[in-house]
Coordinates of C-alpha atoms and ligand atoms in Angstrom, one line a residue:
M55 CA 85.5 124.5 88.5
Q56 CA 88.5 122.6 89.7
E57 CA 92.0 123.4 88.8
R58 CA 93.5 121.0 86.2
S59 CA 97.1 120.7 85.4
S60 CA 98.2 120.6 81.8
S61 CA 101.6 122.3 81.6
A62 CA 104.2 119.6 82.2
S63 CA 106.6 121.7 84.3
V64 CA 108.5 124.9 84.2
A65 CA 110.4 125.1 80.9
D66 CA 113.9 123.9 81.6
A67 CA 116.6 124.8 79.2
D68 CA 118.9 122.0 80.5
R69 CA 116.3 119.3 80.0
P70 CA 118.0 116.7 77.7
S71 CA 116.3 115.6 74.5
S72 CA 114.6 112.2 74.7
R73 CA 115.8 111.4 71.2
V74 CA 118.9 109.2 71.5
P75 CA 119.3 107.6 68.1
G76 CA 121.2 104.2 68.2
F77 CA 120.9 104.0 72.1
Y78 CA 119.9 100.3 71.8
R79 CA 123.0 99.5 69.8
L80 CA 125.4 100.9 72.5
S81 CA 127.0 98.7 75.1
L82 CA 125.8 99.0 78.7
D83 CA 128.9 101.0 79.5
D84 CA 128.4 103.4 76.6
R85 CA 124.7 103.8 77.6
H86 CA 125.8 104.8 81.1
R87 CA 128.4 107.3 79.6
E88 CA 125.6 108.8 77.5
L89 CA 123.3 109.1 80.5
V90 CA 126.1 110.6 82.7
R91 CA 126.8 113.1 80.0
R92 CA 123.2 114.1 79.5
L93 CA 122.1 114.2 83.1
S94 CA 125.3 114.9 85.0
L95 CA 124.9 111.7 87.1
D96 CA 127.7 111.2 89.6
E97 CA 129.7 107.9 90.2
N98 CA 127.4 106.9 93.1
E99 CA 124.3 107.2 90.9
R100 CA 126.0 105.2 88.2
A101 CA 126.9 102.5 90.8
L102 CA 123.2 102.6 91.9
L103 CA 122.1 101.6 88.3
L104 CA 124.6 98.7 88.4
G105 CA 123.6 97.6 91.9
G106 CA 119.8 97.3 91.3
G107 CA 119.0 100.6 93.1
L108 CA 118.6 99.1 96.5
Q109 CA 121.0 97.5 99.0
P110 CA 119.6 94.7 101.2
A111 CA 120.3 96.7 104.3
A112 CA 118.0 99.5 103.0
A113 CA 115.4 96.9 101.9
D114 CA 115.4 95.7 105.5
H115 CA 113.9 99.0 106.5
I116 CA 111.2 98.9 103.8
V117 CA 109.5 95.6 104.3
E118 CA 109.6 92.7 106.8
N119 CA 111.5 89.4 107.0
V120 CA 114.0 90.7 104.3
I121 CA 116.4 88.1 102.9
G122 CA 117.7 90.0 99.9
T123 CA 116.5 92.1 97.0
Y124 CA 115.0 90.9 93.6
A125 CA 116.2 92.7 90.5
L126 CA 114.3 93.4 87.3
P127 CA 115.7 95.1 84.1
L128 CA 115.6 98.9 84.1
G129 CA 115.6 100.4 80.6
L130 CA 115.0 103.8 79.2
G131 CA 111.9 104.7 77.2
L132 CA 113.0 107.2 74.5
N133 CA 111.4 109.8 72.2
F134 CA 108.7 110.9 74.7
Q135 CA 107.4 114.4 74.4
V136 CA 104.5 115.4 76.6
N137 CA 103.1 118.9 76.5
G138 CA 106.1 120.1 74.6
Q139 CA 108.7 118.7 77.1
D140 CA 111.1 115.9 76.5
Y141 CA 111.3 113.0 79.0
L142 CA 113.7 110.1 79.3
V143 CA 111.5 107.5 80.9
P144 CA 112.9 104.8 83.3
M145 CA 111.0 101.6 82.8
C146 CA 111.4 98.6 85.1
V147 CA 109.9 95.5 83.4
E148 CA 110.7 91.8 82.6
E149 CA 108.8 91.6 79.3
P150 CA 111.0 91.8 76.2
S151 CA 109.9 94.4 73.6
V152 CA 107.8 96.6 75.9
I153 CA 110.5 99.3 76.1
A154 CA 111.4 99.2 72.4
A155 CA 107.8 99.2 71.4
A156 CA 106.8 102.2 73.6
S157 CA 109.9 104.1 72.4
N158 CA 109.1 103.4 68.8
A159 CA 105.4 104.5 69.2
A160 CA 106.6 107.6 71.0
R161 CA 108.7 108.5 68.0
M162 CA 105.7 108.2 65.7
V163 CA 103.6 110.4 68.1
R164 CA 106.5 112.9 68.1
E165 CA 106.0 113.4 64.4
G166 CA 102.4 114.3 65.1
G167 CA 103.4 116.9 67.8
G168 CA 103.9 114.7 70.8
F169 CA 101.5 113.8 73.6
T170 CA 99.0 116.3 75.1
A171 CA 98.0 115.7 78.7
D172 CA 96.0 117.2 81.5
A173 CA 95.2 115.9 84.9
D174 CA 92.8 116.5 87.8
P175 CA 94.2 117.9 91.0
P176 CA 95.6 115.2 93.3
L177 CA 92.3 114.4 95.0
M178 CA 92.0 111.1 96.9
I179 CA 88.8 109.6 98.2
V180 CA 88.7 107.9 101.6
Q181 CA 85.6 105.9 102.7
V182 CA 84.0 105.5 106.1
Q183 CA 81.4 102.7 106.3
L184 CA 78.5 103.3 108.6
Y185 CA 76.0 100.6 109.6
D186 CA 73.2 99.9 112.1
V187 CA 71.9 103.4 111.1
P188 CA 68.3 103.7 112.2
D189 CA 67.3 106.4 109.7
N190 CA 69.5 107.0 106.6
A191 CA 67.9 110.3 105.6
A192 CA 68.2 111.8 109.1
A193 CA 71.8 110.6 109.4
T194 CA 72.7 112.1 106.0
Q195 CA 71.2 115.4 107.0
A196 CA 73.0 115.4 110.4
I197 CA 76.4 114.6 108.8
V198 CA 76.0 117.1 105.9
A199 CA 75.1 119.8 108.5
Q200 CA 78.4 119.3 110.3
K201 CA 80.5 119.2 107.1
A202 CA 82.7 122.1 108.0
E203 CA 83.5 120.7 111.5
L204 CA 84.2 117.2 110.0
L205 CA 86.5 118.6 107.3
A206 CA 88.3 120.6 110.0
T207 CA 88.8 117.4 112.1
C208 CA 90.4 115.8 109.0
D209 CA 92.7 118.8 108.4
A210 CA 93.8 118.8 112.0
Q211 CA 95.4 115.4 111.4
Q212 CA 97.7 116.8 108.6
P213 CA 99.1 120.2 109.5
G214 CA 102.0 119.6 107.1
L215 CA 99.7 119.0 104.2
L216 CA 97.7 122.1 105.0
K217 CA 100.9 124.2 104.9
I218 CA 101.7 123.1 101.4
G219 CA 98.1 123.8 100.1
G220 CA 96.5 120.4 100.5
G221 CA 93.8 119.2 102.8
A222 CA 90.3 117.9 103.0
R223 CA 88.0 119.4 100.4
E224 CA 84.7 117.6 100.2
L225 CA 82.4 115.3 102.1
H226 CA 79.6 113.2 100.5
V227 CA 77.2 110.7 102.0
R228 CA 76.2 107.8 99.8
E229 CA 73.5 105.3 100.6
L230 CA 74.3 101.7 99.6
E231 CA 71.2 99.8 98.8
A232 CA 70.6 96.4 100.1
S233 CA 69.2 93.6 98.0
G234 CA 67.4 90.5 99.2
P235 CA 65.1 90.2 102.3
K236 CA 67.8 89.8 105.0
Q237 CA 70.3 92.3 103.6
H238 CA 70.9 95.6 105.5
G239 CA 71.7 98.7 103.6
M240 CA 74.4 101.0 104.8
L241 CA 75.8 104.5 104.5
V242 CA 79.2 105.4 103.3
V243 CA 80.9 108.7 103.7
H244 CA 83.4 109.9 101.2
I245 CA 86.0 112.4 102.2
V246 CA 87.9 113.9 99.3
A247 CA 91.3 115.3 100.1
D248 CA 94.0 117.1 98.1
C249 CA 97.2 115.2 98.8
R250 CA 99.5 117.4 96.7
D251 CA 102.6 115.4 95.5
A252 CA 102.0 112.4 97.9
M253 CA 100.0 109.3 96.9
G254 CA 98.1 110.1 100.1
A255 CA 97.1 106.7 101.4
N256 CA 98.4 107.3 104.9
M257 CA 97.2 110.9 105.0
V258 CA 93.6 110.1 104.1
N259 CA 93.4 106.9 106.1
T260 CA 94.5 108.9 109.2
M261 CA 91.8 111.5 108.4
A262 CA 89.1 108.7 108.1
E263 CA 90.1 107.1 111.4
A264 CA 90.0 110.4 113.2
V265 CA 86.6 111.4 112.0
A266 CA 84.8 108.0 112.0
P267 CA 83.6 108.1 115.7
R268 CA 81.9 111.5 115.2
L269 CA 80.3 110.3 111.9
A270 CA 78.9 107.3 113.7
A271 CA 77.6 109.4 116.5
L272 CA 75.9 111.8 114.0
A273 CA 74.4 108.8 112.2
R274 CA 73.3 107.2 115.5
G275 CA 75.0 104.0 114.2
R276 CA 78.3 102.3 114.1
F277 CA 81.4 102.7 111.9
G278 CA 83.1 99.9 110.1
L279 CA 85.9 100.3 107.5
R280 CA 87.9 103.4 107.2
I281 CA 90.1 103.2 104.1
L282 CA 90.9 105.0 100.9
S283 CA 89.3 103.9 97.6
N284 CA 91.7 102.8 94.8
L285 CA 89.0 103.8 92.4
A286 CA 90.7 107.3 92.3
D287 CA 88.2 108.8 89.8
R288 CA 88.9 112.3 91.1
R289 CA 92.5 112.0 90.2
V290 CA 92.3 111.1 86.5
V291 CA 94.9 111.8 83.9
R292 CA 93.9 112.4 80.2
V293 CA 96.3 112.0 77.4
S294 CA 95.8 112.3 73.7
C295 CA 98.1 112.0 70.6
R296 CA 97.9 112.2 66.8
V297 CA 100.0 110.1 64.4
P298 CA 100.5 111.0 60.8
T299 CA 99.4 108.1 58.7
E300 CA 102.7 107.6 56.9
M301 CA 104.4 106.9 60.3
L302 CA 102.2 103.7 60.6
V303 CA 103.5 102.0 57.4
S304 CA 104.5 98.5 58.3
D305 CA 105.9 95.5 56.3
G306 CA 103.5 95.3 53.3
F307 CA 100.8 97.5 54.9
S308 CA 100.1 101.1 54.0
G309 CA 99.8 103.6 56.8
S310 CA 96.1 104.1 56.0
E311 CA 95.5 100.3 56.2
V312 CA 97.2 100.2 59.6
A313 CA 95.3 103.2 60.9
D314 CA 92.0 101.6 59.8
G315 CA 93.1 98.4 61.5
I316 CA 93.9 100.2 64.7
V317 CA 90.4 101.9 64.7
L318 CA 88.8 98.5 64.1
A319 CA 90.9 97.1 67.0
S320 CA 89.7 99.9 69.2
R321 CA 86.0 99.3 68.3
F322 CA 86.5 95.6 69.0
A323 CA 87.7 96.5 72.6
E324 CA 84.8 99.0 73.0
L325 CA 82.3 96.2 72.2
D326 CA 83.9 93.2 74.0
P327 CA 85.2 93.0 77.5
Y328 CA 87.3 90.0 76.6
R329 CA 89.2 92.1 74.1
A330 CA 89.1 95.2 76.4
A331 CA 91.0 93.3 79.1
T332 CA 93.9 92.5 76.7
H333 CA 93.8 96.0 75.2
N334 CA 94.1 97.5 78.7
K335 CA 96.9 95.0 79.5
G336 CA 98.8 96.5 76.6
I337 CA 98.3 100.0 78.2
M338 CA 99.5 98.7 81.6
N339 CA 102.6 97.3 79.8
G340 CA 103.7 100.9 79.6
V341 CA 102.1 102.2 82.8
D342 CA 103.4 99.7 85.4
P343 CA 107.1 99.8 84.5
V344 CA 107.2 103.6 85.1
V345 CA 105.1 103.2 88.3
I346 CA 107.5 100.6 89.6
A347 CA 110.7 102.4 88.5
T348 CA 109.5 105.5 90.4
G349 CA 108.7 103.6 93.6
N350 CA 104.9 103.9 93.3
D351 CA 102.2 101.5 94.3
W352 CA 101.5 99.5 91.1
R353 CA 98.8 97.3 92.7
G354 CA 96.9 100.5 93.5
I355 CA 97.3 101.8 90.0
E356 CA 96.2 98.4 88.6
A357 CA 93.1 98.3 90.9
G358 CA 92.2 101.9 89.9
A359 CA 92.7 101.3 86.2
H360 CA 90.4 98.2 86.1
S361 CA 87.7 99.5 88.4
Y362 CA 87.6 102.7 86.3
A363 CA 87.4 100.7 83.1
A364 CA 84.3 98.9 84.6
R365 CA 82.7 102.0 86.2
E366 CA 79.7 102.0 84.0
G367 CA 79.0 98.3 84.7
V368 CA 80.7 97.1 81.6
Y369 CA 84.4 96.6 81.3
R370 CA 85.7 99.1 78.7
P371 CA 89.0 100.1 77.1
L372 CA 91.0 102.9 78.9
A373 CA 92.1 104.3 75.5
I374 CA 90.3 104.6 72.2
W375 CA 91.5 105.3 68.6
R376 CA 89.9 107.1 65.7
R377 CA 90.9 108.9 62.5
D378 CA 90.7 112.7 62.6
E379 CA 89.6 115.1 59.9
K380 CA 93.1 114.9 58.3
G381 CA 93.0 111.1 58.2
W382 CA 95.6 111.0 61.0
L383 CA 95.2 108.5 63.8
R384 CA 94.1 110.0 67.1
G385 CA 94.3 108.2 70.4
Q386 CA 92.7 109.3 73.7
L387 CA 93.4 107.8 77.1
A388 CA 91.8 108.5 80.5
M389 CA 92.6 106.6 83.7
P390 CA 93.1 107.2 87.5
M391 CA 96.7 108.0 88.3
A392 CA 97.4 108.2 92.1
V393 CA 101.2 108.5 91.9
A394 CA 103.7 110.5 94.0
T395 CA 107.0 112.1 93.9
V396 CA 107.4 112.3 97.7
G397 CA 106.8 110.1 100.7
G398 CA 106.4 106.4 101.2
T399 CA 108.9 104.1 99.6
L400 CA 110.5 107.0 97.8
R401 CA 112.3 108.2 100.9
A402 CA 113.9 104.8 101.4
H403 CA 114.6 103.7 97.8
P404 CA 117.6 105.3 96.2
G405 CA 116.8 103.7 92.8
A406 CA 113.3 105.2 92.8
R407 CA 114.8 108.6 93.6
L408 CA 117.3 108.2 90.7
S409 CA 114.5 107.3 88.3
L410 CA 112.7 110.5 89.3
K411 CA 115.9 112.5 88.6
I412 CA 116.3 110.9 85.2
L413 CA 112.7 111.7 84.4
G414 CA 113.0 115.3 85.6
V415 CA 109.4 115.6 86.9
R416 CA 108.6 118.1 89.6
T417 CA 105.2 117.0 90.8
G418 CA 103.2 113.8 91.1
T419 CA 100.7 115.2 88.7
E420 CA 103.4 115.8 86.1
L421 CA 104.6 112.2 86.7
G422 CA 101.1 110.9 86.1
M423 CA 100.8 112.7 82.8
V424 CA 104.1 111.1 81.6
I425 CA 102.9 107.7 82.8
G426 CA 99.6 108.1 80.9
A427 CA 101.6 108.9 77.7
V428 CA 103.7 105.8 78.1
G429 CA 100.5 103.8 78.5
L430 CA 99.0 105.3 75.3
A431 CA 102.3 104.7 73.4
S432 CA 102.4 101.0 74.5
N433 CA 98.8 100.6 73.4
L434 CA 99.6 102.2 70.0
A435 CA 102.6 99.9 69.5
A436 CA 100.6 96.7 70.3
L437 CA 97.7 97.7 68.1
R438 CA 99.9 98.7 65.2
A439 CA 101.6 95.3 65.3
L440 CA 98.3 93.4 65.7
A441 CA 96.7 95.4 62.9
A442 CA 99.6 94.6 60.5
E443 CA 102.0 91.6 60.6
G444 CA 100.9 90.3 64.0
I445 CA 102.6 90.5 67.4
Q446 CA 104.7 87.4 67.3
H447 CA 107.2 88.5 64.6
G448 CA 108.7 91.3 66.8
H449 CA 108.1 89.5 70.0
M450 CA 109.8 86.3 69.0
A451 CA 112.9 88.2 67.8
L452 CA 113.3 89.7 71.3
H453 CA 112.2 86.5 73.0
A454 CA 115.1 84.8 71.1
R455 CA 117.6 86.9 73.1
S456 CA 116.2 85.6 76.5
V457 CA 116.3 82.0 75.1
A458 CA 119.9 82.5 74.0
V459 CA 120.8 83.8 77.5
S460 CA 118.9 80.8 79.1
A461 CA 121.0 78.5 76.9
G462 CA 124.2 80.0 78.4
A463 CA 125.2 82.6 75.7
T464 CA 127.1 85.6 77.0
G465 CA 128.5 88.8 75.4
A466 CA 128.3 89.1 71.7
L467 CA 127.1 85.5 71.4
V468 CA 123.7 86.5 72.8
D469 CA 122.9 88.5 69.6
D470 CA 124.5 85.9 67.3
V471 CA 122.5 83.0 68.8
A472 CA 119.3 85.1 68.9
A473 CA 119.7 86.1 65.3
E474 CA 120.1 82.5 64.1
L475 CA 117.2 81.3 66.3
A476 CA 114.9 84.0 64.9
R477 CA 116.0 83.2 61.3
G478 CA 115.2 79.5 61.9
G479 CA 111.8 80.3 63.4
Q480 CA 112.1 77.5 66.1
I481 CA 112.9 79.5 69.2
T482 CA 113.6 76.7 71.8
I483 CA 116.3 76.2 74.4
E484 CA 117.4 73.0 72.6
N485 CA 118.0 74.9 69.3
A486 CA 119.7 77.7 71.2
T487 CA 122.0 75.2 72.9
A488 CA 122.9 73.5 69.6
I489 CA 123.6 76.9 67.9
L490 CA 125.7 78.0 70.8
A491 CA 127.8 74.8 70.8
R492 CA 128.4 75.3 67.0
L493 CA 129.3 78.9 67.3
R494 CA 131.7 78.2 70.2
N495 CA 133.4 75.3 68.3
P496 CA 133.0 76.2 64.6
Ligands
LIG569 C1 101.2 91.7 75.3 O1 102.0 91.9 76.5 C2 100.2 92.9 75.2 C3 99.2 92.7 74.0 O2 98.5 91.5 74.1 C4 98.3 93.9 74.0 C5 97.1 93.9 73.0 O3 96.7 92.8 72.6 O4 96.7 94.9 72.7 C6 99.9 92.6 72.7

C-alpha cells in the first residue's frame, strides 16, 4: 500500500480564519490592511501585491526576450476549509465572478463540515521510448531483470532528492501495439519517481536521459523520446464535500430543487462529452487561478486534467454530484495534481512565494488538496447557478463592472455605472459611456 496524505498540515494555532465577512466591500487599501493584520505581512510584501509580484528585471531571468511583465488580477478566495484547516486562497484570474463564486460555494460547503481531501504521494511518471526492438518479450525480460540497477542509475542523478526521502520507485515496461500493415510497434519504459515537494519535471527528465542508453542496449534497440508524462495519474488528488440542502436555496428555487438540478447536471456531464468539457472548464476556473498564483505550470495541470478525464477512452467529468442518505448534496472530485512548493519558477518569482505564504501550505501535496477543493467549489457554484436562475444573471452584473471601466469610469463611479447598466439589462460600452456622461454632468 502506498502512503496517502490526508491531513492538511500540522495544526497551526496562528492560522487565520478564512471567513472575512464583507471583504469584497472594503477598498483595496482596507483589504491590504486586513491582510497585513491577519498574516503579519511587511511593507515589502504589501508593495509586491501592488507591483504585480514580479519586476521586469526578475522576469528577465525567468524567460527569454523579456520586454516587460503582464499583470492579471490577484484576488482572495475566502471561506475555504480543507481537512479542518482554514485557507485564504490567492487566485490569479481575468474572469469576473470566478473568485466570488468559489468563495460563495466554499461558504456553503463550510456549513456541511468543509472539504475532505486526500492525495497520492508525489509520484511522477517519465517515459523512455524504445524502437527497432527485435524481440519485445526478450527486451522486456532483460529490462525487468535489471530493474534495481536501472533505478539506482536514476537515483544517482538526484542525490539531493534522495536525501529528503524521494527517488526512483518503480519501473514498468509497456508494449505499444501497432495498427495497420506498415506500422511498427514499440516499447515504452515508465519510471515512477517520488519528487517530494517539487513538480519534478527536471528531476525525472534527467533520470530518463541518464538511463535511456542502457535501456536501449538491454532491448537491443534504439531509444527515442525521454520525457515526463503529464498524465500524472500516480499523483491524484481526491476531494469531497457535502452541502446541506438549505444552503442551496436560490431566487425562487428550493434547496431540494437546486440539489436535484445539480445531480441532473452531473449526470448530463457523465453521459455527454460535450457537456463534460464545459463542466470540467468550470472546475478549471477554480484550479488554474491558484496554480498560476503559486507559480506552478498550469499547462501541465490542464494537460493532466483532460487526459485523465479521457483515460477510459471517453471524456468524462472530473467531479460528480449526488444526494446522500440525508438528502444533502455530495460532490467528489479526482484529478492529477502535479504542483510544487519548491523549485522552478518559485525561486525567481516573489509574487508566487507571497501567494504560498498567504496560503500557508507546507507541502506540494497539501497545496494540491487545496487546489482540488477550489476546483470542486467552482464546479458547485457554476452548477448551482445553472440549475437555478441561469449563469447570466450573476455573470452580467460582474461583467457590467468591466464594461464600466472600459467606458472610462473610475473610483466610485465604476459601481454606480455598473449598477445602472445591470438594472437596464443592456450591458454595452455605448450604454456605459452614456450613463457615465450623465453621472459626471447630472
Ligand atoms: C464559465 O466560465 C464556466 C461554466 O460554463 C461552467 C459550467 O457550465 O459548468 C459556467
